[in-house]
Amino acid sequence: MLMKSFPEQNFTSGSPLPELANTRASEVDWSTSKCNSPIANQGQCGSCWAFAAIGAVETAHCIATGELLDLSEQQVVSCSNRNNGCNGGNPSIALDWMQQGVCTEDSYPYTSGKGGQTGTCGNSCTKKKLSIGKIKKTSGEKSLMTVLESQPATVFVESNNAVWRNYKGGIVSQCPGAQVDHLVIAVGYGTSTGDYFKIKNSWGTEWGENGYMYLKRGMNNQGVCNVATEISYP
């Protein structure tokens, strides 16, 4: 399992969303939804950005249509030419690229995980049309909670540290304080064992709590491990 830092993408965080007037759900968990795809493993390629974007789109499309597609991360890695393949990328750019559709995993399977190579873009498959909206960006813990009431979102996090490498379970309350270097999907929040955000990683089911992690909520507006600094969703 190798994680590579993504290059600087000149991301400008969107404005915080307006707060809901005392109507927020106490708990949201998209990981239990029929629209949640299985935990993936990016392998030896720095393609977390593509896995986060694909996962967010799969769920958004399913929420809109009732159909959960298995879409091709490899096509996004190899063909999203404003990103850098296995050397990193930005999910908002990938989400924008996917507006024109994406092929299925069966027709364009993931291969970069074994050798860490981006691969050449192929065009032999037929893209699936997706029911997703215009890409939106926001920031801040309260804004992330607002988004999660409707759908999951891609989020940047600080993960190149022992906290993430050794995580087995529980709620993480702090990271060392470095810059963000990894992309995951925020899939929920709750209060059952303390206030938290629930995130979905792309390091396989052997990592964390079956591929998921809990980050303490309410420490600061940017979130533990910077989980609420840069939020994108379709």
CSV table of C-alpha atoms in Angstrom, one decimal:
chain,number,residue,atom,x,y,z
A,1,MET,CA,0.0,0.0,0.0
A,2,LEU,CA,1.8,3.1,-1.2
A,3,MET,CA,0.4,6.6,-0.9
A,4,LYS,CA,1.9,9.4,-3.0
A,5,SER,CA,1.4,13.1,-2.4
A,6,PHE,CA,-0.6,14.9,-5.0
A,7,PRO,CA,0.8,18.0,-6.7
A,8,GLU,CA,-0.5,21.4,-5.8
A,9,GLN,CA,-3.7,22.0,-7.7
A,10,ASN,CA,-4.6,25.6,-6.8
A,11,PHE,CA,-7.7,24.5,-5.0
A,12,THR,CA,-9.8,27.4,-3.8
A,13,SER,CA,-12.2,26.3,-1.0
A,14,GLY,CA,-15.8,27.2,-1.6
A,15,SER,CA,-17.8,29.4,0.8
A,16,PRO,CA,-19.2,27.7,3.9
A,17,LEU,CA,-22.8,26.6,3.4
A,18,PRO,CA,-25.6,28.2,5.3
A,19,GLU,CA,-26.5,26.4,8.5
A,20,LEU,CA,-29.8,24.4,8.7
A,21,ALA,CA,-32.2,25.9,11.2
A,22,ASN,CA,-32.2,23.3,14.0
A,23,THR,CA,-33.2,20.5,11.6
A,24,ARG,CA,-29.9,18.6,11.4
A,25,ALA,CA,-30.0,14.9,11.8
A,26,SER,CA,-28.0,13.6,14.9
A,27,GLU,CA,-26.4,10.9,12.8
A,28,VAL,CA,-25.8,10.2,9.1
A,29,ASP,CA,-24.1,7.0,7.8
A,30,TRP,CA,-24.0,6.4,4.0
A,31,SER,CA,-21.8,3.3,4.5
A,32,THR,CA,-25.0,1.4,5.3
A,33,SER,CA,-26.8,2.6,2.2
A,34,LYS,CA,-27.6,0.4,-0.8
A,35,CYS,CA,-25.9,3.3,-2.7
A,36,ASN,CA,-22.5,2.7,-1.0
A,37,SER,CA,-19.9,0.8,-3.1
A,38,PRO,CA,-17.5,-1.7,-1.5
A,39,ILE,CA,-14.2,-0.6,0.0
A,40,ALA,CA,-11.5,-0.4,-2.7
A,41,ASN,CA,-7.7,-0.7,-2.7
A,42,GLN,CA,-5.7,1.8,-4.8
A,43,GLY,CA,-2.6,-0.4,-4.4
A,44,GLN,CA,0.8,0.9,-5.5
A,45,CYS,CA,-0.6,3.9,-7.4
A,46,GLY,CA,-1.1,7.4,-5.9
A,47,SER,CA,-4.7,7.4,-7.2
A,48,CYS,CA,-6.6,8.2,-4.0
A,49,TRP,CA,-8.1,11.2,-5.8
A,50,ALA,CA,-9.6,9.0,-8.5
A,51,PHE,CA,-11.0,6.5,-6.0
A,52,ALA,CA,-12.5,9.3,-4.0
A,53,ALA,CA,-14.1,10.9,-7.0
A,54,ILE,CA,-15.4,7.7,-8.4
A,55,GLY,CA,-16.9,6.7,-5.1
A,56,ALA,CA,-18.6,10.0,-4.6
A,57,VAL,CA,-20.1,9.8,-8.2
A,58,GLU,CA,-21.3,6.2,-7.8
A,59,THR,CA,-23.2,7.1,-4.7
A,60,ALA,CA,-24.6,10.4,-6.1
A,61,HIS,CA,-25.8,8.6,-9.3
A,62,CYS,CA,-27.4,5.9,-7.2
A,63,ILE,CA,-29.2,8.4,-5.0
A,64,ALA,CA,-30.6,10.0,-8.1
A,65,THR,CA,-31.5,6.9,-10.0
A,66,GLY,CA,-31.5,3.9,-7.6
A,67,GLU,CA,-28.8,2.3,-9.7
A,68,LEU,CA,-25.4,1.6,-8.2
A,69,LEU,CA,-22.8,1.4,-10.9
A,70,ASP,CA,-19.3,0.0,-10.6
A,71,LEU,CA,-17.3,2.7,-12.5
A,72,SER,CA,-13.7,2.6,-13.8
A,73,GLU,CA,-11.1,4.3,-11.6
A,74,GLN,CA,-8.5,3.3,-14.2
A,75,GLN,CA,-10.2,5.4,-16.9
A,76,VAL,CA,-10.1,8.4,-14.6
A,77,VAL,CA,-6.4,7.7,-13.7
A,78,SER,CA,-5.3,7.3,-17.3
A,79,CYS,CA,-7.6,9.7,-19.1
A,80,SER,CA,-8.3,12.7,-16.8
A,81,ASN,CA,-5.5,14.7,-18.5
A,82,ARG,CA,-5.5,17.7,-16.1
A,83,ASN,CA,-4.5,15.3,-13.3
A,84,ASN,CA,-1.2,13.4,-12.9
A,85,GLY,CA,-2.3,9.8,-12.8
A,86,CYS,CA,-0.4,7.7,-10.2
A,87,ASN,CA,1.5,10.9,-9.2
A,88,GLY,CA,-1.6,12.5,-7.8
A,89,GLY,CA,-4.6,14.6,-8.7
A,90,ASN,CA,-7.5,16.7,-7.6
A,91,PRO,CA,-11.0,15.2,-7.2
A,92,SER,CA,-12.8,18.3,-8.2
A,93,ILE,CA,-11.0,18.2,-11.6
A,94,ALA,CA,-11.8,14.5,-11.9
A,95,LEU,CA,-15.5,15.1,-11.0
A,96,ASP,CA,-15.7,17.8,-13.7
A,97,TRP,CA,-14.1,15.4,-16.2
A,98,MET,CA,-16.7,12.7,-15.3
A,99,GLN,CA,-19.6,15.0,-16.3
A,100,GLN,CA,-19.4,13.4,-19.8
A,101,GLY,CA,-19.7,9.9,-18.4
A,102,VAL,CA,-17.4,7.1,-17.3
A,103,CYS,CA,-16.9,3.5,-18.4
A,104,THR,CA,-17.6,0.6,-16.1
A,105,GLU,CA,-15.0,-1.3,-14.1
A,106,ASP,CA,-15.7,-4.5,-16.1
A,107,SER,CA,-15.0,-2.7,-19.4
A,108,TYR,CA,-12.0,-0.8,-18.2
A,109,PRO,CA,-10.5,-2.6,-15.1
A,110,TYR,CA,-8.0,-1.2,-12.6
A,111,THR,CA,-4.4,-2.2,-13.3
A,112,SER,CA,-2.3,0.6,-11.9
A,113,GLY,CA,-2.4,-0.8,-8.4
A,114,LYS,CA,0.1,-3.5,-9.2
A,115,GLY,CA,2.9,-1.6,-10.8
A,116,GLY,CA,2.2,2.0,-10.0
A,117,GLN,CA,2.0,3.1,-13.6
A,118,THR,CA,-0.6,5.5,-14.9
A,119,GLY,CA,-1.2,3.7,-18.2
A,120,THR,CA,-2.2,5.0,-21.6
A,121,CYS,CA,-5.7,6.3,-22.0
A,122,GLY,CA,-7.9,3.8,-23.9
A,123,ASN,CA,-11.2,4.6,-25.8
A,124,SER,CA,-12.6,1.2,-26.6
A,125,CYS,CA,-15.3,1.2,-23.9
A,126,THR,CA,-18.7,3.0,-23.9
A,127,LYS,CA,-19.1,5.6,-21.2
A,128,LYS,CA,-22.1,5.4,-18.9
A,129,LYS,CA,-24.2,8.6,-18.7
A,130,LEU,CA,-24.4,9.8,-15.1
A,131,SER,CA,-27.1,11.6,-13.2
A,132,ILE,CA,-24.9,14.0,-11.3
A,133,GLY,CA,-25.0,17.7,-10.7
A,134,LYS,CA,-22.5,20.5,-11.2
A,135,ILE,CA,-19.4,20.2,-9.1
A,136,LYS,CA,-19.6,22.1,-5.8
A,137,LYS,CA,-16.9,23.0,-3.3
A,138,THR,CA,-17.1,24.2,0.3
A,139,SER,CA,-15.2,24.1,3.6
A,140,GLY,CA,-15.7,23.8,7.3
A,141,GLU,CA,-17.1,21.2,9.7
A,142,LYS,CA,-20.6,22.5,9.7
A,143,SER,CA,-20.7,22.7,5.9
A,144,LEU,CA,-19.4,19.1,5.7
A,145,MET,CA,-22.3,18.0,8.0
A,146,THR,CA,-24.8,19.9,5.8
A,147,VAL,CA,-23.5,18.1,2.6
A,148,LEU,CA,-23.5,14.7,4.3
A,149,GLU,CA,-27.2,15.0,5.0
A,150,SER,CA,-27.7,14.7,1.3
A,151,GLN,CA,-24.7,12.7,0.0
A,152,PRO,CA,-21.1,11.7,0.6
A,153,ALA,CA,-18.3,14.1,-0.4
A,154,THR,CA,-14.6,13.9,-1.3
A,155,VAL,CA,-12.3,15.4,1.4
A,156,PHE,CA,-8.6,16.1,1.6
A,157,VAL,CA,-6.8,14.7,4.8
A,158,GLU,CA,-3.4,14.6,6.4
A,159,SER,CA,-2.5,10.9,6.4
A,160,ASN,CA,1.3,10.5,5.9
A,161,ASN,CA,1.8,9.8,9.6
A,162,ALA,CA,1.8,7.0,12.2
A,163,VAL,CA,-1.7,7.8,13.2
A,164,TRP,CA,-3.1,6.7,9.8
A,165,ARG,CA,-0.5,3.9,9.2
A,166,ASN,CA,-1.3,2.2,12.5
A,167,TYR,CA,-5.0,2.9,12.7
A,168,LYS,CA,-7.1,-0.1,13.8
A,169,GLY,CA,-10.2,1.6,15.2
A,170,GLY,CA,-11.8,4.2,17.4
A,171,ILE,CA,-12.0,7.9,17.1
A,172,VAL,CA,-8.8,9.8,16.1
A,173,SER,CA,-8.6,13.1,18.0
A,174,GLN,CA,-5.4,14.5,16.5
A,175,CYS,CA,-2.9,14.4,13.6
A,176,PRO,CA,0.7,15.7,13.7
A,177,GLY,CA,-0.3,18.9,11.8
A,178,ALA,CA,1.3,18.5,8.4
A,179,GLN,CA,-0.3,19.5,5.1
A,180,VAL,CA,-3.0,17.4,3.4
A,181,ASP,CA,-1.7,14.6,1.2
A,182,HIS,CA,-4.5,12.1,0.6
A,183,LEU,CA,-8.1,12.0,-0.6
A,184,VAL,CA,-10.9,10.0,1.0
A,185,ILE,CA,-14.7,10.1,1.1
A,186,ALA,CA,-16.6,11.5,4.0
A,187,VAL,CA,-19.6,9.2,4.4
A,188,GLY,CA,-21.2,10.3,7.7
A,189,TYR,CA,-21.1,11.8,11.1
A,190,GLY,CA,-22.5,10.9,14.5
A,191,THR,CA,-22.4,11.1,18.3
A,192,SER,CA,-22.8,7.6,19.6
A,193,THR,CA,-19.3,7.3,21.0
A,194,GLY,CA,-18.4,11.0,20.9
A,195,ASP,CA,-18.8,13.4,18.1
A,196,TYR,CA,-17.1,12.2,14.9
A,197,PHE,CA,-16.9,12.2,11.1
A,198,LYS,CA,-16.8,8.8,9.4
A,199,ILE,CA,-14.5,8.5,6.3
A,200,LYS,CA,-14.1,5.8,3.7
A,201,ASN,CA,-10.5,5.1,2.6
A,202,SER,CA,-9.1,3.3,-0.4
A,203,TRP,CA,-6.5,1.1,1.3
A,204,GLY,CA,-8.5,-2.1,1.4
A,205,THR,CA,-10.6,-3.7,4.1
A,206,GLU,CA,-7.6,-4.8,6.2
A,207,TRP,CA,-6.9,-1.2,7.1
A,208,GLY,CA,-8.8,0.6,9.9
A,209,GLU,CA,-12.3,-0.6,10.8
A,210,ASN,CA,-13.0,-2.6,7.7
A,211,GLY,CA,-11.6,0.2,5.5
A,212,TYR,CA,-13.3,3.1,7.5
A,213,MET,CA,-12.0,5.6,10.0
A,214,TYR,CA,-13.5,7.9,12.6
A,215,LEU,CA,-12.2,11.4,13.1
A,216,LYS,CA,-13.2,13.5,16.1
A,217,ARG,CA,-15.6,16.3,15.3
A,218,GLY,CA,-15.8,19.7,16.9
A,219,MET,CA,-12.1,20.3,17.7
A,220,ASN,CA,-11.8,23.1,15.2
A,221,ASN,CA,-13.5,24.3,12.0
A,222,GLN,CA,-10.9,22.6,9.7
A,223,GLY,CA,-11.4,19.3,11.4
A,224,VAL,CA,-9.0,16.7,12.7
A,225,CYS,CA,-6.4,15.8,10.1
A,226,ASN,CA,-7.8,18.8,8.1
A,227,VAL,CA,-10.8,16.7,7.0
A,228,ALA,CA,-13.0,19.8,6.5
A,229,THR,CA,-10.6,22.1,4.7
A,230,GLU,CA,-11.4,21.2,1.1
A,231,ILE,CA,-14.7,19.5,0.3
A,232,SER,CA,-16.0,18.6,-3.2
A,233,TYR,CA,-19.1,16.8,-4.3
A,234,PRO,CA,-21.2,16.3,-7.5
